[in-house]
């Protein structure tokens, strides 16, 4: 059962997830093809972050299945390292390692986890830092960088593992409007290079421009979805309409 | 370097004022005091390193999945934190030590573990119990999201602990660790009670022989203050060296 790029790179089927008594995901299904950019939007608490965290097995699911490149993510026998090499994740709060410089943050996982050659890792890390437009900041500590700069280091850090899929969880939500742009430019470039991206975002303009498909979630279910043009022009569900009218 | 003039000066001091610092001008006292000093420093060195290692491993085991492992660690901490160190030392030396004996080639029953080793073991576990709690507090102060970021990059639990959690927790813990290690240094003197020939023990021998209790008391105070001062200085240098720009309290 080997995966081919003709099949979805991420396939989510009827996923249920509860935290204690609260059912956060109540049967979510969708597919993402290689190279696609999908945006997940929805009100706070609707389970968007939880969904992304399920996809790279940071939290277990109760029911359903999630396949990444044909591999069941919640198979207990799954090699989590193999999965996490394929799936990179960037968080709202950047979550850089504060005791390491920008360059070291990018180099750490390939060195510690993949045990790759140091010189090669460093060369790659420097290229990535350049790619996210942070040349000259290699030796700065996270505490010495702005939010937007930290977030770009976090993106470079994920890319250093050469993932096939990137998950972005409201990566611009903690940034001021000026620096949002810097980060969006980086993501736009990644998408243009053919990286498969799953974005949770509140940047509707960005979603409209970049997404191949938009999913609107509310209270643990996908209420409505479609290509951006269609989705924004004629959303049918009242919940979607209300959400869009508030945010646009 | 010839120190004879120094020794002569202390002899002159004694003759002129009656201040009897035999540890300087008497060769025998000087050598036994110096050996006592070295024994103390060795004991401190061993216990500092071992207690920090115990703290690191214990804090790791406290997060273990196995309920039994966590229970054992908790029992260890409670035992060592809630009993007097002197009683612990007696317990190890007299109770455990009396079982751990072997018969040597001459047919004599000798202790398997010497008194220095017992003191080192007991004091390391004593200070280690506090270090576990200190490191645990540091670990709990590491943001959950930072650990999650490490996980999402493929770090296993052990690797995340070694490369992310511990370096951060260690920095957070340093001030509290500092206090505990100073305490450890001072507590090494209780090994006097099981006749480890450390500084207090030899000082006692010297003042019994020379009848110079006040002088030896002063010497002890000065030496211990200096040793503690040295540790505090080294720790604060270390703290500064490990400081991360833009992170933490200072
Ligand atoms: N570890 C957890 N333990 C218990 N409840 C949790 C946990 N993580 C999330 N939840 C709950 O699950 C629900 C969905 O949370 P989630 O973070 O997925 O929402 P979200 O859509 O990302 O919201 P936001 O837009 O505010 O980030 C919330 O009600 C939250 O309180
Ligand atoms: Mg969220």
XYZ file of C-alpha atoms and ligand atoms in Angstrom:
530
model
C 0.000 0.000 0.000
C 2.320 2.723 -1.174
C 1.179 6.258 -1.664
C 1.297 7.990 -5.040
C 0.951 11.743 -5.606
C -2.336 11.064 -7.369
C -3.916 10.270 -4.026
C -4.518 12.878 -1.319
C -1.369 13.698 0.634
C -3.508 14.331 3.692
C -6.779 12.522 4.083
C -8.949 13.218 7.113
C -11.920 10.896 7.584
C -14.683 11.333 10.140
C -12.343 12.476 12.897
C -13.748 12.763 16.410
C -11.786 14.267 19.242
C -12.882 15.033 22.768
C -11.179 16.675 25.722
C -12.914 15.169 28.726
C -16.598 15.829 28.345
C -16.218 18.314 25.499
C -16.339 16.951 21.995
C -14.127 19.338 20.075
C -14.163 17.611 16.683
C -17.393 15.910 15.703
C -16.662 14.094 12.496
C -14.399 16.130 10.258
C -13.456 14.917 6.787
C -11.472 16.484 3.979
C -8.664 15.719 1.536
C -5.653 17.716 0.506
C -3.779 16.976 -2.708
C -0.053 17.472 -3.056
C 0.811 21.115 -3.755
C -2.566 22.381 -2.631
C -3.061 25.239 -0.229
C -6.106 24.943 1.957
C -7.311 27.446 4.494
C -9.352 26.601 7.538
C -11.365 29.445 8.988
C -13.903 29.622 11.745
C -14.734 31.182 15.077
C -12.535 30.830 18.129
C -12.886 27.495 19.873
C -14.267 25.711 16.829
C -11.420 23.178 16.942
C -9.082 24.464 14.242
C -5.902 24.161 16.260
C -6.982 20.800 17.563
C -7.493 19.579 14.010
C -3.953 20.571 12.989
C -2.524 19.031 16.139
C -4.283 15.767 15.332
C -2.694 15.720 11.892
C 0.828 15.496 13.281
C -0.213 13.301 16.196
C 0.421 15.837 18.933
C -2.936 14.742 20.337
C -4.641 11.357 19.878
C -8.061 10.977 18.249
C -10.944 8.818 19.440
C -12.491 7.890 16.154
C -11.895 8.173 12.438
C -8.667 8.140 10.512
C -6.016 10.528 9.302
C -3.720 9.442 6.499
C -0.576 11.338 5.603
C 0.963 9.994 2.411
C -1.128 6.889 2.893
C 0.121 6.290 6.450
C -2.350 6.103 9.310
C -1.242 8.810 11.757
C -2.989 7.303 14.751
C -1.736 3.784 14.262
C -0.042 2.969 17.588
C 2.760 1.254 15.658
C 3.431 4.395 13.618
C 6.945 5.794 13.671
C 6.183 9.306 14.922
C 9.555 10.581 13.790
C 8.837 9.498 10.223
C 5.498 11.333 10.362
C 6.976 14.494 11.814
C 9.653 14.584 9.156
C 6.839 14.768 6.623
C 4.703 17.276 8.472
C 6.068 20.625 9.660
C 4.121 22.815 12.032
C 4.296 26.527 12.803
C 2.511 27.911 15.844
C 0.768 31.143 16.707
C 3.256 31.902 19.492
C 6.338 30.946 17.385
C 7.581 28.661 20.215
C 11.235 29.051 19.322
C 13.827 27.588 21.664
C 14.768 30.736 23.606
C 18.231 29.530 24.635
C 19.428 29.052 21.068
C 20.228 31.580 18.358
C 18.137 31.848 15.209
C 20.632 29.730 13.275
C 20.850 27.123 16.038
C 17.064 26.934 16.233
C 17.012 26.008 12.546
C 19.878 23.529 12.899
C 18.801 21.723 16.060
C 16.257 19.203 14.815
C 18.279 18.021 11.783
C 21.294 17.558 14.073
C 19.585 16.004 17.083
C 16.752 14.130 15.457
C 18.013 13.238 11.998
C 21.704 13.124 12.998
C 22.717 14.766 9.756
C 26.176 16.082 9.036
C 26.805 19.376 10.823
C 28.460 21.277 7.967
C 25.696 20.306 5.594
C 22.984 21.220 8.114
C 24.570 24.587 8.747
C 24.807 25.395 5.037
C 21.133 24.468 4.631
C 20.138 26.471 7.705
C 21.917 29.550 6.371
C 20.109 29.171 3.049
C 16.782 28.907 4.877
C 17.497 31.970 7.006
C 18.236 33.817 3.797
C 15.073 32.477 2.219
C 12.949 33.918 5.029
C 14.861 37.206 4.644
C 16.679 37.164 7.953
C 20.236 37.369 6.732
C 22.362 38.981 9.414
C 20.122 37.736 12.218
C 21.686 34.284 12.398
C 23.283 34.906 15.778
C 20.394 36.767 17.389
C 18.476 35.046 20.165
C 14.673 34.812 19.851
C 14.340 37.366 22.649
C 16.209 39.854 20.479
C 13.928 39.424 17.464
C 10.559 40.951 16.675
C 7.482 38.741 16.522
C 7.517 38.661 12.728
C 11.192 37.778 12.676
C 10.698 35.037 15.244
C 7.845 33.618 13.232
C 10.005 33.485 10.122
C 12.727 31.697 12.072
C 10.044 29.244 13.181
C 9.077 28.668 9.541
C 12.737 28.138 8.596
C 13.082 25.739 11.533
C 10.203 23.624 10.223
C 11.509 23.739 6.670
C 14.903 22.473 7.832
C 13.311 19.059 8.304
C 12.308 19.112 4.602
C 8.637 18.411 5.237
C 6.150 17.546 2.502
C 3.261 19.271 4.261
C 3.281 22.442 6.331
C 0.684 23.242 8.984
C 0.307 26.895 9.943
C -1.780 27.647 12.998
C -2.795 31.312 13.006
C 0.810 32.201 12.471
C 0.069 35.896 12.047
C -2.475 36.272 14.824
C 0.052 37.495 17.391
C 1.697 39.984 15.030
C 1.026 43.633 14.382
C -0.323 44.490 10.930
C 3.035 45.712 9.632
C 4.857 42.468 10.360
C 2.001 40.267 9.217
C 3.035 41.070 5.670
C 6.600 39.812 6.115
C 5.331 36.449 7.242
C 2.666 36.221 4.557
C 5.282 36.923 1.895
C 7.244 33.944 3.135
C 4.218 31.667 3.100
C 3.216 32.898 -0.356
C 6.659 31.980 -1.678
C 6.429 28.550 -0.149
C 3.044 27.971 -1.724
C 4.383 29.152 -5.067
C 7.162 26.571 -4.820
C 4.522 23.871 -4.560
C 4.577 23.207 -0.822
C 1.383 21.634 0.448
C 0.038 24.038 3.074
C -2.781 23.788 5.600
C -3.399 27.202 7.048
C -5.620 28.205 9.909
C -5.981 31.911 9.430
C -8.054 34.997 10.021
C -6.443 36.803 7.081
C -9.367 36.577 4.679
C -7.644 38.521 1.909
C -4.745 36.142 2.093
C -7.005 33.093 2.119
C -8.880 34.384 -0.915
C -5.681 35.008 -2.824
C -3.753 31.875 -1.930
C -6.128 29.088 -1.075
C -7.197 26.403 -3.508
C -9.927 25.490 -1.102
C -11.475 27.045 1.980
C -13.075 25.178 4.867
C -15.283 26.902 7.383
C -15.525 25.132 10.725
C -17.878 25.788 13.591
C -18.300 23.790 16.780
C -16.289 20.847 15.596
C -17.763 20.323 12.141
C -17.043 21.610 8.663
C -20.056 23.745 7.934
C -19.201 24.745 4.419
C -16.315 24.619 1.984
C -15.386 25.514 -1.551
C -12.908 27.318 -3.782
C -12.377 30.890 -2.524
C -14.247 32.702 -5.289
C -17.331 30.595 -4.736
C -16.981 30.453 -0.968
C -16.776 34.206 -0.426
C -19.324 35.134 -3.083
C -22.158 32.801 -2.163
C -21.793 31.226 1.213
C -25.077 29.510 1.923
C -25.010 28.548 5.564
C -26.177 31.326 7.907
C -23.294 30.591 10.324
C -20.758 31.152 7.549
C -22.501 34.333 6.466
C -22.538 35.682 9.968
C -18.850 34.853 10.486
C -17.866 36.448 7.179
C -19.891 39.577 7.837
C -18.084 40.003 11.149
C -14.628 39.492 9.794
C -14.716 41.144 6.367
C 57.980 28.558 46.438
C 59.535 28.362 49.882
C 56.956 29.065 52.553
C 59.307 28.644 55.475
C 59.288 32.411 56.295
C 55.501 32.248 56.571
C 55.629 29.299 58.925
C 58.298 31.097 60.949
C 56.128 34.168 61.191
C 53.289 32.128 62.719
C 55.739 30.634 65.228
C 56.833 34.166 66.087
C 53.135 35.162 66.407
C 52.612 32.369 68.909
C 55.678 33.332 70.905
C 54.786 37.012 70.880
C 51.017 36.840 71.488
C 50.092 33.283 72.476
C 47.909 32.797 69.384
C 48.572 29.151 68.748
C 48.168 28.318 65.063
C 50.105 25.072 65.049
C 48.647 24.174 61.683
C 51.132 26.612 60.178
C 54.360 26.072 62.021
C 54.051 22.464 63.166
C 54.797 20.084 60.289
C 52.626 17.286 61.627
C 49.600 19.503 62.301
C 50.043 21.283 59.001
C 50.047 18.055 57.095
C 47.029 16.559 58.875
C 45.051 19.758 58.586
C 45.905 20.014 54.915
C 44.825 16.421 54.379
C 41.590 17.160 56.229
C 41.057 20.150 53.993
C 41.624 18.024 50.899
C 39.253 15.360 52.183
C 36.575 18.003 52.734
C 37.079 19.460 49.270
C 36.976 16.014 47.699
C 33.800 15.169 49.573
C 32.214 18.462 48.503
C 33.264 17.952 44.900
C 31.885 14.429 44.719
C 28.617 15.400 46.412
C 28.095 18.527 44.277
C 28.409 16.582 41.039
C 26.508 13.518 42.238
C 23.647 15.491 43.788
C 23.137 17.519 40.620
C 23.175 14.305 38.568
C 20.641 12.753 40.952
C 18.499 15.877 40.623
C 18.545 15.695 36.818
C 17.768 11.985 36.643
C 15.169 12.191 39.435
C 13.338 15.058 37.772
C 13.281 13.056 34.537
C 11.928 9.991 36.353
C 9.243 12.088 38.022
C 7.759 12.561 34.575
C 7.907 8.830 33.806
C 4.830 7.050 32.535
C 5.185 4.251 35.055
C 3.256 4.930 38.215
C 5.670 2.763 40.195
C 8.722 4.756 39.105
C 7.072 8.026 40.121
C 6.104 6.512 43.455
C 9.661 5.371 44.157
C 11.064 8.807 43.339
C 8.462 10.441 45.556
C 9.249 8.081 48.435
C 12.955 8.811 48.051
C 12.360 12.559 48.177
C 10.099 12.355 51.199
C 12.532 10.120 53.074
C 15.527 12.364 52.535
C 13.754 15.663 52.961
C 11.931 14.794 56.131
C 14.642 13.151 58.213
C 17.709 14.829 59.720
C 20.851 14.321 57.630
C 22.784 13.184 60.681
C 20.263 10.436 61.343
C 20.453 9.426 57.682
C 24.204 9.207 57.932
C 24.020 7.018 61.042
C 21.404 4.896 59.363
C 23.596 4.308 56.317
C 26.801 3.801 58.215
C 25.631 1.752 61.177
C 22.473 0.055 59.933
C 23.205 -0.618 56.262
C 26.945 -0.704 56.821
C 26.648 -3.533 59.314
C 25.070 -5.772 56.682
C 27.412 -4.805 53.892
C 30.517 -6.537 55.104
C 32.821 -8.990 53.411
C 35.506 -11.309 54.674
C 38.940 -10.365 53.387
C 41.861 -12.713 52.533
C 42.969 -12.759 56.168
C 39.585 -13.992 57.290
C 38.611 -10.670 58.846
C 35.191 -9.158 58.377
C 35.635 -5.679 56.878
C 33.090 -3.128 55.701
C 32.376 -3.181 51.989
C 31.828 0.566 51.875
C 34.201 2.874 53.717
C 33.151 5.846 55.803
C 34.145 8.405 53.170
C 32.033 6.558 50.607
C 29.074 6.365 52.993
C 29.293 10.082 53.673
C 29.487 10.798 49.940
C 26.524 8.548 49.167
C 24.371 9.843 51.979
C 25.072 13.535 51.379
C 24.600 13.195 47.616
C 21.200 11.600 48.071
C 20.294 14.113 50.749
C 21.090 17.149 48.582
C 19.881 15.250 45.495
C 16.376 14.974 46.952
C 16.177 18.750 47.141
C 17.700 19.085 43.679
C 14.982 16.872 42.189
C 12.343 19.249 43.536
C 14.324 22.277 42.395
C 14.676 20.950 38.863
C 11.063 19.868 38.798
C 9.969 23.404 39.562
C 12.244 24.575 36.731
C 10.789 22.010 34.343
C 7.266 23.060 35.203
C 8.173 26.630 34.316
C 9.127 25.628 30.756
C 6.145 26.543 28.561
C 4.117 23.589 27.337
C 4.148 25.050 23.808
C 7.939 25.052 23.657
C 7.918 21.333 24.409
C 5.189 20.808 21.833
C 7.330 22.593 19.246
C 10.159 20.161 19.977
C 7.764 17.234 19.660
C 6.466 18.499 16.349
C 10.067 18.557 15.092
C 10.396 14.862 15.855
C 12.116 15.058 19.233
C 11.509 12.028 21.414
C 10.683 12.573 25.080
C 14.288 11.961 26.111
C 15.763 14.194 23.419
C 13.340 16.993 24.166
C 14.336 16.690 27.826
C 18.049 16.807 27.068
C 18.129 19.522 24.440
C 15.201 21.776 25.243
C 13.595 21.234 28.627
C 16.681 20.704 30.746
C 18.724 23.640 29.403
C 15.791 25.969 30.067
C 14.807 24.414 33.396
C 18.414 24.525 34.524
C 18.625 28.253 33.964
C 15.366 28.811 35.796
C 16.562 26.597 38.664
C 20.011 28.078 39.150
C 19.242 30.476 42.041
C 17.504 27.764 44.062
C 20.195 25.240 43.141
C 22.781 27.723 44.319
C 21.227 27.827 47.805
C 20.997 24.091 48.073
C 24.598 23.538 47.039
C 25.823 26.056 49.612
C 23.835 24.105 52.157
C 25.422 20.875 50.940
C 28.918 22.261 51.378
C 28.151 23.183 54.960
C 26.457 19.859 55.678
C 29.569 17.865 54.715
C 30.779 18.601 58.267
C 28.347 16.028 59.676
C 30.549 13.261 58.272
C 32.617 14.083 61.367
C 30.122 11.847 63.161
C 31.291 8.725 61.335
C 34.967 9.656 61.611
C 35.587 10.725 58.038
C 38.939 12.539 58.389
C 37.619 15.775 56.984
C 38.411 19.268 58.156
C 36.213 19.446 61.246
C 37.375 16.016 62.358
C 41.091 16.803 62.076
C 40.545 20.223 63.646
C 39.052 18.427 66.621
C 42.109 16.164 66.826
C 44.377 19.166 66.622
C 42.659 21.169 69.318
C 42.587 18.125 71.573
C 46.326 17.738 71.179
C 47.314 21.394 71.201
C 44.591 22.896 73.387
C 43.947 25.720 70.924
C 40.171 25.521 70.524
C 39.494 29.233 69.850
C 42.195 29.429 67.186
C 40.953 26.314 65.393
C 37.366 27.528 65.542
C 38.395 30.718 63.825
C 40.372 28.810 61.239
C 37.362 26.612 60.497
C 35.047 29.590 60.095
C 37.438 31.356 57.762
C 38.002 28.262 55.629
C 34.296 27.438 55.347
C 33.365 31.026 54.538
C 36.026 31.003 51.828
C 34.830 27.731 50.357
C 31.208 28.864 50.304
C 32.322 32.196 48.835
C 34.203 30.364 46.114
C 31.144 28.274 45.247
C 28.832 31.288 45.177
C 31.282 33.145 42.982
C 31.640 30.215 40.592
C 27.876 29.731 40.420
C 27.200 33.377 39.680
C 29.822 33.338 36.926
C 28.159 30.273 35.544
C 24.756 31.906 35.786
C 26.058 34.874 33.845
C 27.688 32.681 31.219
C 24.400 30.855 30.693
C 22.273 33.964 30.544
C 20.317 34.197 27.328
C 19.795 37.648 25.819
C 16.160 38.642 25.857
C 14.968 35.685 27.892
C 14.139 35.081 31.525
C 13.914 37.277 34.552
C 17.160 39.194 34.151
N -5.511 20.325 25.849
C -6.807 20.650 25.977
N -7.509 20.230 27.047
C -8.815 20.525 27.181
N -9.524 21.249 26.302
C -8.877 21.715 25.216
C -7.481 21.445 24.991
N -7.121 22.022 23.836
C -8.226 22.630 23.368
N -9.278 22.462 24.171
C -10.644 22.954 23.940
O -11.031 22.564 22.669
C -11.785 23.577 22.034
C -11.190 23.874 20.676
O -9.917 24.429 20.855
P -8.994 24.854 19.639
O -7.753 25.422 20.228
O -8.856 23.728 18.714
O -9.870 25.995 18.965
P -9.474 26.988 17.804
O -10.489 26.820 16.760
O -8.067 26.798 17.419
O -9.654 28.405 18.495
P -8.801 29.737 18.326
O -9.273 30.390 17.079
O -9.158 30.535 19.533
O -7.378 29.346 18.301
C -11.808 24.742 22.980
O -13.048 24.763 23.605
C -10.721 24.457 23.955
O -11.049 24.950 25.222
Mg -6.270 27.938 17.652
